[in-house]
Coordinates of N, CA and C in Angstrom, one line a residue:
L1 N -27.0 -12.5 53.7 CA -26.0 -12.1 52.7 C -24.7 -13.0 52.9
I2 N -23.5 -12.4 53.0 CA -22.2 -13.0 53.1 C -21.9 -13.2 54.6
N3 N -21.7 -14.4 55.0 CA -21.4 -14.6 56.5 C -22.4 -14.0 57.4
G4 N -23.6 -13.8 56.9 CA -24.7 -13.2 57.7 C -24.6 -11.7 57.9
L5 N -23.7 -11.0 57.2 CA -23.5 -9.6 57.4 C -24.3 -8.8 56.4
E6 N -25.1 -7.8 56.8 CA -25.8 -7.0 55.9 C -24.9 -5.9 55.3
R7 N -24.0 -5.5 56.1 CA -23.1 -4.4 55.7 C -21.6 -4.9 55.7
L8 N -20.9 -4.7 54.7 CA -19.5 -5.1 54.7 C -18.6 -3.9 54.5
N9 N -17.5 -3.7 55.3 CA -16.6 -2.7 55.0 C -15.5 -3.3 54.1
I10 N -14.6 -2.5 53.7 CA -13.6 -3.0 52.7 C -12.8 -4.1 53.2
K11 N -12.3 -4.0 54.5 CA -11.5 -5.1 55.1 C -12.3 -6.4 55.2
D12 N -13.7 -6.3 55.5 CA -14.5 -7.5 55.5 C -14.5 -8.2 54.2
I13 N -14.7 -7.4 53.2 CA -14.9 -7.9 51.8 C -13.6 -8.6 51.3
Y14 N -12.5 -7.9 51.6 CA -11.3 -8.5 51.1 C -10.8 -9.7 51.9
N15 N -11.1 -9.7 53.2 CA -10.8 -10.9 54.1 C -11.6 -12.1 53.6
I16 N -12.9 -11.9 53.4 CA -13.8 -13.0 53.0 C -13.4 -13.5 51.7
A17 N -13.2 -12.5 50.7 CA -12.9 -13.0 49.4 C -11.6 -13.7 49.2
S18 N -10.6 -13.3 50.1 CA -9.3 -14.0 50.0 C -9.4 -15.4 50.5
R19 N -10.3 -15.7 51.4 CA -10.4 -17.0 51.9 C -11.4 -17.8 51.0
D20 N -12.4 -17.3 50.5 CA -13.4 -18.0 49.8 C -14.2 -17.1 48.8
P21 N -13.8 -17.0 47.5 CA -14.4 -16.0 46.6 C -15.8 -16.5 46.2
S22 N -16.2 -17.8 46.6 CA -17.4 -18.4 45.9 C -18.7 -17.6 46.3
P23 N -18.8 -17.0 47.5 CA -20.0 -16.2 47.8 C -20.2 -15.0 46.8
F24 N -19.0 -14.4 46.4 CA -19.1 -13.3 45.4 C -19.6 -13.8 44.1
R25 N -19.0 -15.0 43.7 CA -19.4 -15.6 42.4 C -20.9 -15.9 42.4
R26 N -21.5 -16.5 43.6 CA -22.8 -16.7 43.6 C -23.7 -15.6 43.5
L27 N -23.2 -14.5 44.3 CA -24.0 -13.3 44.3 C -24.0 -12.4 43.0
S28 N -23.0 -12.6 42.2 CA -22.8 -11.8 41.0 C -24.0 -11.8 40.1
T29 N -24.4 -13.1 39.8 CA -25.7 -13.2 39.0 C -26.9 -12.6 39.6
E30 N -27.1 -12.9 40.9 CA -28.3 -12.4 41.5 C -28.3 -10.9 41.6
I31 N -27.1 -10.4 42.0 CA -27.0 -8.8 42.2 C -27.1 -8.2 40.8
G32 N -26.5 -8.9 39.8 CA -26.6 -8.3 38.4 C -28.0 -8.3 37.9
L33 N -28.8 -9.2 38.2 CA -30.3 -9.2 37.9 C -31.0 -8.1 38.7
I34 N -30.7 -7.9 39.9 CA -31.3 -6.9 40.8 C -30.9 -5.5 40.2
G35 N -29.7 -5.3 39.9 CA -29.2 -4.1 39.3 C -29.9 -3.8 38.0
N36 N -30.3 -4.8 37.3 CA -30.9 -4.6 35.9 C -32.5 -4.5 36.1
G37 N -32.9 -4.6 37.4 CA -34.3 -4.4 37.6 C -35.2 -5.6 37.3
I38 N -34.5 -6.8 37.0 CA -35.3 -8.0 36.7 C -35.9 -8.6 38.0
M39 N -35.1 -8.6 39.0 CA -35.6 -9.1 40.3 C -35.9 -7.9 41.3
P40 N -37.0 -8.1 42.1 CA -37.2 -7.0 43.0 C -36.2 -7.0 44.1
E41 N -35.7 -5.7 44.3 CA -34.6 -5.5 45.3 C -35.2 -5.6 46.7
T42 N -34.5 -6.3 47.7 CA -34.8 -6.4 49.1 C -33.9 -5.8 49.9
K43 N -34.3 -5.5 51.2 CA -33.3 -4.9 52.1 C -32.2 -5.8 52.5
N44 N -32.3 -7.1 52.2 CA -31.2 -8.0 52.6 C -30.2 -8.2 51.6
V45 N -30.3 -7.6 50.5 CA -29.3 -7.8 49.4 C -28.7 -6.5 49.1
I46 N -27.3 -6.5 48.9 CA -26.6 -5.2 48.5 C -26.8 -5.1 47.0
S47 N -27.2 -3.8 46.6 CA -27.4 -3.5 45.2 C -26.0 -3.6 44.5
F48 N -26.1 -4.0 43.2 CA -24.9 -4.2 42.4 C -24.1 -3.0 42.4
D49 N -24.7 -1.8 42.1 CA -24.0 -0.6 42.0 C -23.3 -0.2 43.4
T50 N -24.0 -0.4 44.4 CA -23.4 -0.1 45.8 C -22.2 -1.0 46.0
L51 N -22.3 -2.3 45.7 CA -21.2 -3.2 45.8 C -19.9 -2.7 45.0
L52 N -20.2 -2.3 43.8 CA -19.1 -1.9 42.9 C -18.4 -0.7 43.4
I53 N -19.3 0.3 43.9 CA -18.7 1.5 44.3 C -17.9 1.4 45.6
N54 N -18.3 0.6 46.5 CA -17.7 0.4 47.8 C -16.6 -0.7 47.8
L55 N -16.5 -1.5 46.8 CA -15.5 -2.5 46.7 C -14.2 -1.9 46.2
R56 N -13.6 -1.0 47.0 CA -12.4 -0.3 46.6 C -11.3 -0.8 47.4
A57 N -10.2 -1.0 46.8 CA -8.9 -1.5 47.5 C -8.3 -0.4 48.3
P58 N -7.6 -0.7 49.4 CA -6.9 0.3 50.2 C -5.9 1.1 49.4
V59 N -5.6 2.2 49.9 CA -4.7 3.1 49.2 C -3.3 2.9 49.8
L60 N -2.3 2.8 48.9 CA -0.9 2.6 49.4 C -0.3 3.9 49.7
H61 N 0.6 4.0 50.6 CA 1.3 5.2 51.0 C 2.7 5.0 50.6
I62 N 3.1 5.5 49.5 CA 4.6 5.2 49.0 C 5.5 6.2 49.6
S63 N 6.6 5.8 50.1 CA 7.5 6.7 50.8 C 8.3 7.5 49.8
D64 N 8.8 6.9 48.7 CA 9.6 7.7 47.8 C 9.0 7.7 46.4
D65 N 8.3 8.8 46.1 CA 7.5 8.9 44.8 C 8.4 9.2 43.6
R66 N 9.8 9.2 43.8 CA 10.5 9.3 42.5 C 10.6 8.0 41.8
Y67 N 10.5 7.0 42.6 CA 10.7 5.7 42.0 C 9.5 4.8 42.0
I68 N 8.5 5.0 42.9 CA 7.3 4.2 43.0 C 6.1 5.2 43.1
L69 N 5.1 4.9 42.3 CA 3.9 5.6 42.5 C 2.7 4.7 42.6
S70 N 1.8 4.9 43.6 CA 0.6 4.1 43.8 C -0.4 4.5 42.6
L71 N -1.2 3.5 42.3 CA -2.2 3.8 41.3 C -3.3 4.7 41.8
S72 N -3.3 4.9 43.1 CA -4.3 5.9 43.7 C -3.7 7.3 43.8
D73 N -2.4 7.5 43.5 CA -1.7 8.8 43.5 C -2.1 9.5 42.2
E74 N -2.6 10.7 42.3 CA -3.0 11.5 41.1 C -1.7 11.7 40.2
R75 N -0.5 11.7 40.7 CA 0.7 11.9 39.9 C 1.0 10.7 39.1
C76 N 0.3 9.6 39.3 CA 0.5 8.4 38.5 C -0.2 8.6 37.1
I77 N -1.0 9.6 37.0 CA -1.6 9.9 35.7 C -0.6 10.8 34.9
D78 N 0.4 10.2 34.5 CA 1.5 11.0 33.8 C 2.2 9.9 32.9
S79 N 1.9 9.7 31.7 CA 2.5 8.7 30.9 C 4.0 8.8 30.7
K80 N 4.6 10.0 31.0 CA 6.0 10.1 30.8 C 6.7 9.4 32.0
K81 N 6.0 9.3 33.2 CA 6.5 8.7 34.4 C 6.1 7.2 34.5
T82 N 4.8 7.0 34.1 CA 4.2 5.6 34.4 C 3.8 4.9 33.1
G83 N 4.1 5.4 32.0 CA 3.7 4.7 30.7 C 2.2 4.7 30.5
G84 N 1.9 4.2 29.3 CA 0.5 4.1 28.9 C -0.4 3.3 29.7
K85 N 0.0 2.1 30.1 CA -0.8 1.2 30.9 C -0.9 1.6 32.3
G86 N 0.1 2.1 32.9 CA 0.1 2.6 34.2 C -0.8 3.8 34.4
T87 N -0.7 4.6 33.4 CA -1.6 5.9 33.4 C -3.0 5.5 33.3
N88 N -3.3 4.6 32.4 CA -4.8 4.3 32.2 C -5.3 3.5 33.3
L89 N -4.6 2.7 34.0 CA -5.1 2.1 35.2 C -5.4 3.0 36.3
A90 N -4.4 4.1 36.4 CA -4.6 5.1 37.5 C -5.8 5.9 37.1
I91 N -6.1 6.2 35.9 CA -7.3 7.0 35.5 C -8.6 6.3 35.8
M92 N -8.6 4.9 35.5 CA -9.8 4.2 35.8 C -10.0 4.0 37.3
K93 N -8.9 3.8 38.0 CA -9.0 3.7 39.4 C -9.5 4.9 40.2
Q94 N -9.0 6.1 39.7 CA -9.3 7.3 40.4 C -10.5 8.0 39.9
K95 N -10.9 7.8 38.7 CA -11.9 8.6 38.1 C -13.2 7.8 37.6
I96 N -13.1 6.5 37.6 CA -14.3 5.8 37.3 C -14.6 4.7 38.4
P97 N -15.4 5.2 39.4 CA -15.5 4.4 40.6 C -16.3 3.0 40.4
T98 N -17.0 2.8 39.3 CA -17.7 1.6 39.1 C -16.8 0.6 38.3
V99 N -15.6 1.0 38.0 CA -14.6 0.1 37.4 C -13.7 -0.4 38.5
L100 N -13.7 -1.8 38.8 CA -12.9 -2.2 39.9 C -11.5 -2.5 39.5
I101 N -10.6 -1.6 40.0 CA -9.1 -1.7 39.8 C -8.4 -2.0 41.2
P102 N -7.8 -3.2 41.3 CA -7.2 -3.4 42.6 C -6.0 -2.4 42.9
E103 N -5.7 -2.3 44.1 CA -4.5 -1.4 44.4 C -3.2 -2.0 43.8
G104 N -2.3 -1.2 43.4 CA -1.0 -1.6 42.9 C -0.1 -0.4 42.8
F105 N 1.1 -0.7 42.3 CA 2.0 0.4 42.2 C 2.8 0.4 40.9
V106 N 3.3 1.5 40.4 CA 4.1 1.5 39.2 C 5.5 1.9 39.5
V107 N 6.5 1.2 38.9 CA 7.9 1.5 39.0 C 8.1 2.5 37.9
T108 N 8.5 3.8 38.2 CA 8.5 4.9 37.3 C 9.7 4.9 36.3
S109 N 9.6 5.7 35.4 CA 10.6 5.8 34.4 C 11.9 6.4 35.0
D110 N 11.8 7.1 36.1 CA 13.0 7.5 36.9 C 13.7 6.3 37.4
S111 N 13.0 5.3 37.7 CA 13.6 4.0 38.3 C 14.4 3.3 37.1
Y112 N 13.8 3.3 35.9 CA 14.4 2.8 34.8 C 15.8 3.5 34.5
S113 N 15.7 4.8 34.5 CA 17.0 5.5 34.3 C 18.1 5.2 35.4
L114 N 17.6 5.2 36.6 CA 18.5 4.9 37.8 C 19.1 3.5 37.6
F115 N 18.3 2.5 37.1 CA 18.7 1.1 37.0 C 19.8 1.0 35.8
I116 N 19.5 1.6 34.7 CA 20.4 1.4 33.6 C 21.8 2.1 33.8
D117 N 21.7 3.3 34.5 CA 22.9 4.0 34.8 C 23.7 3.4 35.8
H118 N 23.0 2.8 36.9 CA 23.7 2.1 37.9 C 24.5 0.9 37.4
N119 N 23.9 0.3 36.3 CA 24.6 -0.9 35.7 C 25.3 -0.6 34.4
N120 N 25.5 0.7 34.1 CA 26.2 1.1 32.9 C 25.7 0.5 31.7
I121 N 24.3 0.5 31.5 CA 23.8 -0.1 30.3 C 23.4 1.0 29.3
R122 N 23.3 2.2 29.7 CA 22.9 3.3 28.8 C 23.7 3.4 27.5
P123 N 25.0 3.2 27.5 CA 25.8 3.2 26.2 C 25.2 2.2 25.2
Q124 N 24.8 1.0 25.8 CA 24.3 0.0 24.8 C 23.0 0.4 24.3
V125 N 22.2 1.0 25.1 CA 20.8 1.5 24.7 C 21.0 2.6 23.6
E126 N 22.0 3.5 23.9 CA 22.1 4.7 22.9 C 22.7 4.0 21.5
E127 N 23.5 3.0 21.7 CA 24.0 2.4 20.4 C 22.8 1.8 19.6
L128 N 21.9 1.1 20.4 CA 20.8 0.6 19.7 C 19.9 1.6 19.1
Q129 N 19.8 2.8 19.8 CA 18.9 3.8 19.2 C 19.5 4.4 17.9
K130 N 20.9 4.5 18.0 CA 21.6 4.9 16.8 C 21.4 4.1 15.6
L131 N 21.5 2.7 15.8 CA 21.3 1.8 14.7 C 19.8 1.8 14.3
S132 N 18.9 2.0 15.1 CA 17.5 2.0 14.8 C 17.2 3.2 13.9
E133 N 17.8 4.4 14.3 CA 17.6 5.6 13.5 C 18.2 5.4 12.1
E134 N 19.4 4.8 12.0 CA 20.0 4.5 10.7 C 19.1 3.6 9.9
W135 N 18.5 2.6 10.5 CA 17.6 1.7 9.8 C 16.4 2.5 9.2
I136 N 15.8 3.4 10.0 CA 14.7 4.1 9.5 C 15.1 5.0 8.3
K137 N 16.3 5.6 8.4 CA 16.8 6.4 7.3 C 16.9 5.6 6.1
F138 N 17.5 4.4 6.1 CA 17.7 3.5 5.0 C 16.4 3.1 4.4
S139 N 15.4 2.8 5.3 CA 14.0 2.4 4.8 C 13.4 3.5 4.0
R140 N 13.5 4.8 4.5 CA 12.9 5.9 3.8 C 13.6 6.2 2.4
E141 N 14.9 6.0 2.4 CA 15.6 6.2 1.1 C 15.3 5.0 0.2
L142 N 15.0 3.8 0.7 CA 14.7 2.7 -0.2 C 13.4 3.0 -0.9
E143 N 12.4 3.6 -0.2 CA 11.2 3.9 -0.8 C 11.2 4.8 -2.0
K144 N 12.3 5.6 -2.1 CA 12.6 6.5 -3.2 C 13.2 5.9 -4.3
K145 N 13.9 4.8 -4.1 CA 14.8 4.2 -5.2 C 13.9 3.4 -6.2
T146 N 14.1 3.7 -7.5 CA 13.4 3.1 -8.6 C 14.3 2.2 -9.3
D147 N 15.6 2.4 -9.3 CA 16.6 1.6 -10.0 C 16.8 0.3 -9.2
E148 N 16.7 -0.8 -9.9 CA 16.7 -2.1 -9.2 C 18.1 -2.4 -8.6
T149 N 19.2 -1.9 -9.2 CA 20.6 -2.1 -8.7 C 20.7 -1.3 -7.4
N150 N 20.3 -0.1 -7.3 CA 20.4 0.7 -6.2 C 19.5 0.2 -5.0
R151 N 18.4 -0.3 -5.4 CA 17.5 -0.9 -4.4 C 18.1 -2.2 -3.8
A152 N 18.8 -2.9 -4.6 CA 19.4 -4.1 -4.1 C 20.5 -3.8 -3.1
D153 N 21.3 -2.7 -3.4 CA 22.4 -2.3 -2.5 C 21.8 -1.8 -1.2
F154 N 20.7 -1.0 -1.2 CA 20.1 -0.5 0.0 C 19.5 -1.7 0.8
E155 N 18.9 -2.6 0.2 CA 18.3 -3.7 0.9 C 19.3 -4.6 1.6
K156 N 20.5 -4.7 0.9 CA 21.6 -5.5 1.5 C 22.1 -4.8 2.8
S157 N 22.2 -3.4 2.6 CA 22.7 -2.6 3.7 C 21.7 -2.6 4.9
R158 N 20.4 -2.6 4.6 CA 19.3 -2.7 5.6 C 19.4 -4.0 6.3
A159 N 19.6 -5.1 5.5 CA 19.6 -6.4 6.1 C 20.7 -6.5 7.1
E160 N 21.9 -5.9 6.8 CA 23.0 -5.9 7.7 C 22.7 -5.2 9.0
L161 N 22.0 -4.1 8.8 CA 21.5 -3.3 10.1 C 20.5 -4.1 10.9
D162 N 19.7 -4.9 10.2 CA 18.8 -5.7 10.9 C 19.5 -6.7 11.9
S163 N 20.5 -7.3 11.3 CA 21.3 -8.3 12.1 C 22.0 -7.5 13.3
K164 N 22.5 -6.4 13.1 CA 23.2 -5.7 14.2 C 22.2 -5.2 15.2
I165 N 21.0 -4.8 14.8 CA 20.0 -4.4 15.8 C 19.5 -5.5 16.6
K166 N 19.3 -6.6 16.0 CA 18.9 -7.9 16.8 C 20.0 -8.3 17.8
Q167 N 21.3 -8.2 17.3 CA 22.3 -8.7 18.2 C 22.4 -7.7 19.4
Q168 N 22.3 -6.3 19.1 CA 22.5 -5.4 20.2 C 21.3 -5.5 21.1
A169 N 20.1 -5.8 20.6 CA 19.0 -6.0 21.5 C 19.2 -7.2 22.5
L170 N 19.8 -8.2 21.9 CA 20.1 -9.5 22.7 C 21.2 -9.1 23.7
N171 N 22.1 -8.4 23.4 CA 23.1 -7.9 24.4 C 22.6 -7.1 25.5
I172 N 21.6 -6.3 25.2 CA 21.0 -5.4 26.2 C 20.2 -6.3 27.1
Q173 N 19.5 -7.3 26.6 CA 18.6 -8.2 27.4 C 19.5 -9.0 28.4
E174 N 20.7 -9.4 27.9 CA 21.6 -10.1 28.7 C 22.2 -9.3 29.8
S175 N 22.5 -8.0 29.5 CA 23.0 -7.1 30.5 C 22.0 -6.8 31.6
I176 N 20.7 -6.7 31.2 CA 19.6 -6.4 32.2 C 19.4 -7.7 33.1
R177 N 19.5 -8.8 32.5 CA 19.3 -10.1 33.3 C 20.4 -10.2 34.3
N178 N 21.7 -9.7 34.0 CA 22.8 -9.9 34.9 C 22.9 -8.6 35.9
A179 N 22.1 -7.6 35.6 CA 22.2 -6.4 36.4 C 21.7 -6.5 37.9
K180 N 22.1 -5.6 38.6 CA 21.7 -5.6 40.0 C 20.9 -4.3 40.3
F181 N 19.8 -4.4 41.1 CA 19.1 -3.3 41.5 C 19.9 -2.3 42.4
P182 N 19.8 -1.0 42.1 CA 20.4 -0.1 43.1 C 19.7 -0.3 44.5
K183 N 20.4 -0.1 45.5 CA 19.8 -0.4 46.8 C 18.5 0.4 47.1
I184 N 18.5 1.7 46.7 CA 17.4 2.5 47.0 C 16.1 2.0 46.3
L185 N 16.3 1.6 45.1 CA 15.2 1.1 44.2 C 14.7 -0.2 44.8
E186 N 15.6 -1.1 45.1 CA 15.2 -2.4 45.7 C 14.4 -2.2 46.9
E187 N 14.9 -1.3 47.9 CA 14.2 -1.0 49.1 C 12.8 -0.5 48.8
N188 N 12.7 0.3 47.9 CA 11.4 1.0 47.6 C 10.4 -0.1 47.0
I189 N 10.8 -1.0 46.2 CA 9.9 -2.0 45.6 C 9.6 -3.0 46.7
R190 N 10.5 -3.3 47.6 CA 10.2 -4.2 48.7 C 9.1 -3.6 49.7
A191 N 9.3 -2.3 49.9 CA 8.5 -1.5 50.9 C 7.0 -1.5 50.3
A192 N 6.9 -1.2 49.0 CA 5.6 -1.1 48.3 C 4.9 -2.4 48.3
Y193 N 5.6 -3.5 48.0 CA 5.0 -4.8 48.0 C 4.6 -5.2 49.4
S194 N 5.5 -4.9 50.3 CA 5.1 -5.2 51.8 C 3.9 -4.5 52.2
E195 N 3.6 -3.4 51.8 CA 2.4 -2.6 52.1 C 1.2 -3.2 51.4
L196 N 1.4 -3.7 50.3 CA 0.3 -4.5 49.6 C -0.1 -5.7 50.6
E197 N 0.9 -6.4 51.0 CA 0.7 -7.6 51.9 C -0.1 -7.2 53.1
T198 N 0.3 -6.0 53.7 CA -0.3 -5.6 54.9 C -1.7 -5.2 54.7
E199 N -1.9 -4.4 53.6 CA -3.3 -3.9 53.4 C -4.2 -5.0 53.1
F200 N -3.8 -6.0 52.3 CA -4.7 -7.1 52.0 C -4.6 -8.2 53.0
Q201 N -3.7 -8.1 54.0 CA -3.5 -9.1 55.0 C -3.3 -10.5 54.4
Q202 N -2.4 -10.5 53.5 CA -2.0 -11.7 52.8 C -0.5 -11.8 52.5
L203 N 0.2 -12.7 53.1 CA 1.6 -12.9 52.9 C 1.9 -13.4 51.5
N204 N 2.9 -13.0 50.9 CA 3.3 -13.4 49.5 C 2.0 -13.1 48.6
M205 N 1.5 -11.9 48.7 CA 0.4 -11.4 47.9 C 0.6 -11.6 46.4
P206 N -0.2 -12.5 45.7 CA -0.1 -12.7 44.3 C -0.4 -11.4 43.5
V207 N 0.5 -11.0 42.6 CA 0.4 -9.9 41.7 C 0.7 -10.2 40.3
A208 N 0.3 -9.3 39.4 CA 0.7 -9.3 38.0 C 1.8 -8.3 37.8
V209 N 2.8 -8.7 37.2 CA 4.0 -7.9 36.8 C 3.9 -7.6 35.3
R210 N 3.6 -6.3 34.9 CA 3.4 -6.0 33.6 C 4.3 -4.8 33.1
S211 N 4.5 -4.7 31.8 CA 5.2 -3.6 31.3 C 4.2 -2.4 31.1
S212 N 4.8 -1.2 31.1 CA 4.1 0.0 30.8 C 5.0 1.0 30.0
A213 N 5.0 0.9 28.7 CA 6.0 1.7 27.9 C 5.6 3.1 27.8
T214 N 6.5 4.0 27.9 CA 6.2 5.5 27.9 C 6.0 5.9 26.4
L215 N 6.4 5.1 25.4 CA 6.3 5.5 24.0 C 5.4 4.5 23.3
E216 N 4.6 3.7 24.1 CA 3.7 2.7 23.4 C 2.6 3.3 22.6
D217 N 2.4 2.8 21.4 CA 1.4 3.4 20.6 C 1.4 4.8 20.2
S218 N 2.7 5.3 20.1 CA 2.9 6.8 19.7 C 3.0 6.8 18.2
P219 N 2.9 8.0 17.6 CA 3.0 8.1 16.1 C 4.3 7.5 15.6
D220 N 5.3 7.5 16.3 CA 6.6 7.0 15.8 C 7.1 5.7 16.4
A221 N 6.4 5.2 17.3 CA 6.9 3.9 17.9 C 5.7 3.1 18.5
S222 N 6.0 1.8 18.6 CA 5.0 1.0 19.3 C 5.7 -0.3 19.9
A223 N 5.3 -0.6 21.2 CA 5.9 -1.6 21.8 C 4.8 -2.7 22.2
A224 N 3.6 -2.6 21.6 CA 2.5 -3.4 21.9 C 2.9 -4.9 21.5
G225 N 2.7 -5.7 22.6 CA 2.9 -7.2 22.4 C 4.4 -7.6 22.5
Q226 N 5.3 -6.6 22.7 CA 6.7 -7.0 22.7 C 7.2 -7.4 24.0
Q227 N 6.5 -7.0 25.1 CA 6.9 -7.3 26.4 C 6.2 -8.4 27.1
D228 N 6.8 -9.2 28.0 CA 6.2 -10.2 28.7 C 5.3 -9.8 29.9
T229 N 4.3 -10.5 30.1 CA 3.5 -10.3 31.3 C 3.6 -11.6 32.2
Y230 N 3.7 -11.3 33.5 CA 3.9 -12.4 34.5 C 2.8 -12.3 35.4
L231 N 1.9 -13.4 35.6 CA 0.7 -13.4 36.4 C 1.0 -14.3 37.7
N232 N 0.2 -14.0 38.7 CA 0.3 -14.8 39.9 C 1.7 -14.9 40.4
V233 N 2.5 -13.8 40.4 CA 3.8 -13.7 41.0 C 3.7 -13.5 42.5
Q234 N 4.2 -14.5 43.3 CA 4.1 -14.4 44.7 C 5.4 -14.3 45.4
G235 N 5.5 -13.3 46.2 CA 6.8 -13.0 47.0 C 7.6 -11.9 46.3
V236 N 8.1 -11.0 47.2 CA 8.9 -9.9 46.6 C 10.1 -10.4 45.9
N237 N 10.7 -11.4 46.3 CA 12.0 -11.9 45.6 C 11.6 -12.3 44.2
E238 N 10.4 -12.9 43.9 CA 10.0 -13.3 42.7 C 9.7 -12.1 41.8
V239 N 9.1 -11.0 42.4 CA 8.9 -9.8 41.7 C 10.1 -9.1 41.2
L240 N 11.2 -9.3 42.0 CA 12.4 -8.6 41.7 C 13.3 -9.4 40.7
I241 N 12.9 -10.6 40.4 CA 13.8 -11.4 39.4 C 13.7 -10.7 38.0

């Protein structure tokens, strides 16, 4: 089999794969055929289902669950705290053992609140929300207008709101870029990332940094495709940028 081992524990698998993933790539086709019954299974080959079930990442032990939740923590299955993507990843990791989800952690909505309040950004966000609600009101009223003159006036007002909304969004983005992490939040992110490095025995562990919106794909709002994804981010300082 791999490195002459018939049985591999989790540490073995991740240690070998981190150095050279090619044995797993070579085995994937063979094991897949065995799992489908096309090739006769032998005692020297790990069955596909067994490999899938046992190839589980280590569990993180998060110290402060107000701000950080591990994907292995059952409390991570809460879209109000961890958003749609975070919740769904946690569900797959915890409840569907044949779906391989690497260990990771979610920065919670409590962290977001702490961050924007620490940097006094909330008034800007509330102003944007007010403008957005006004835009929705104008749009609904516009649908009722049949007189062309009245429609033109409403469309002009809505266009002015469009500009205000875009500018306010840009202002918030700039404020966030210039903001500083509260000490307790930064410490928790550093600790969670450090534990990933320890568990996988890899310094500057490459990770994906993704958004997980609490209101994504709701009846009244959608953030799909609006947030950036950063892949192969290495080092906690890069994660915190």
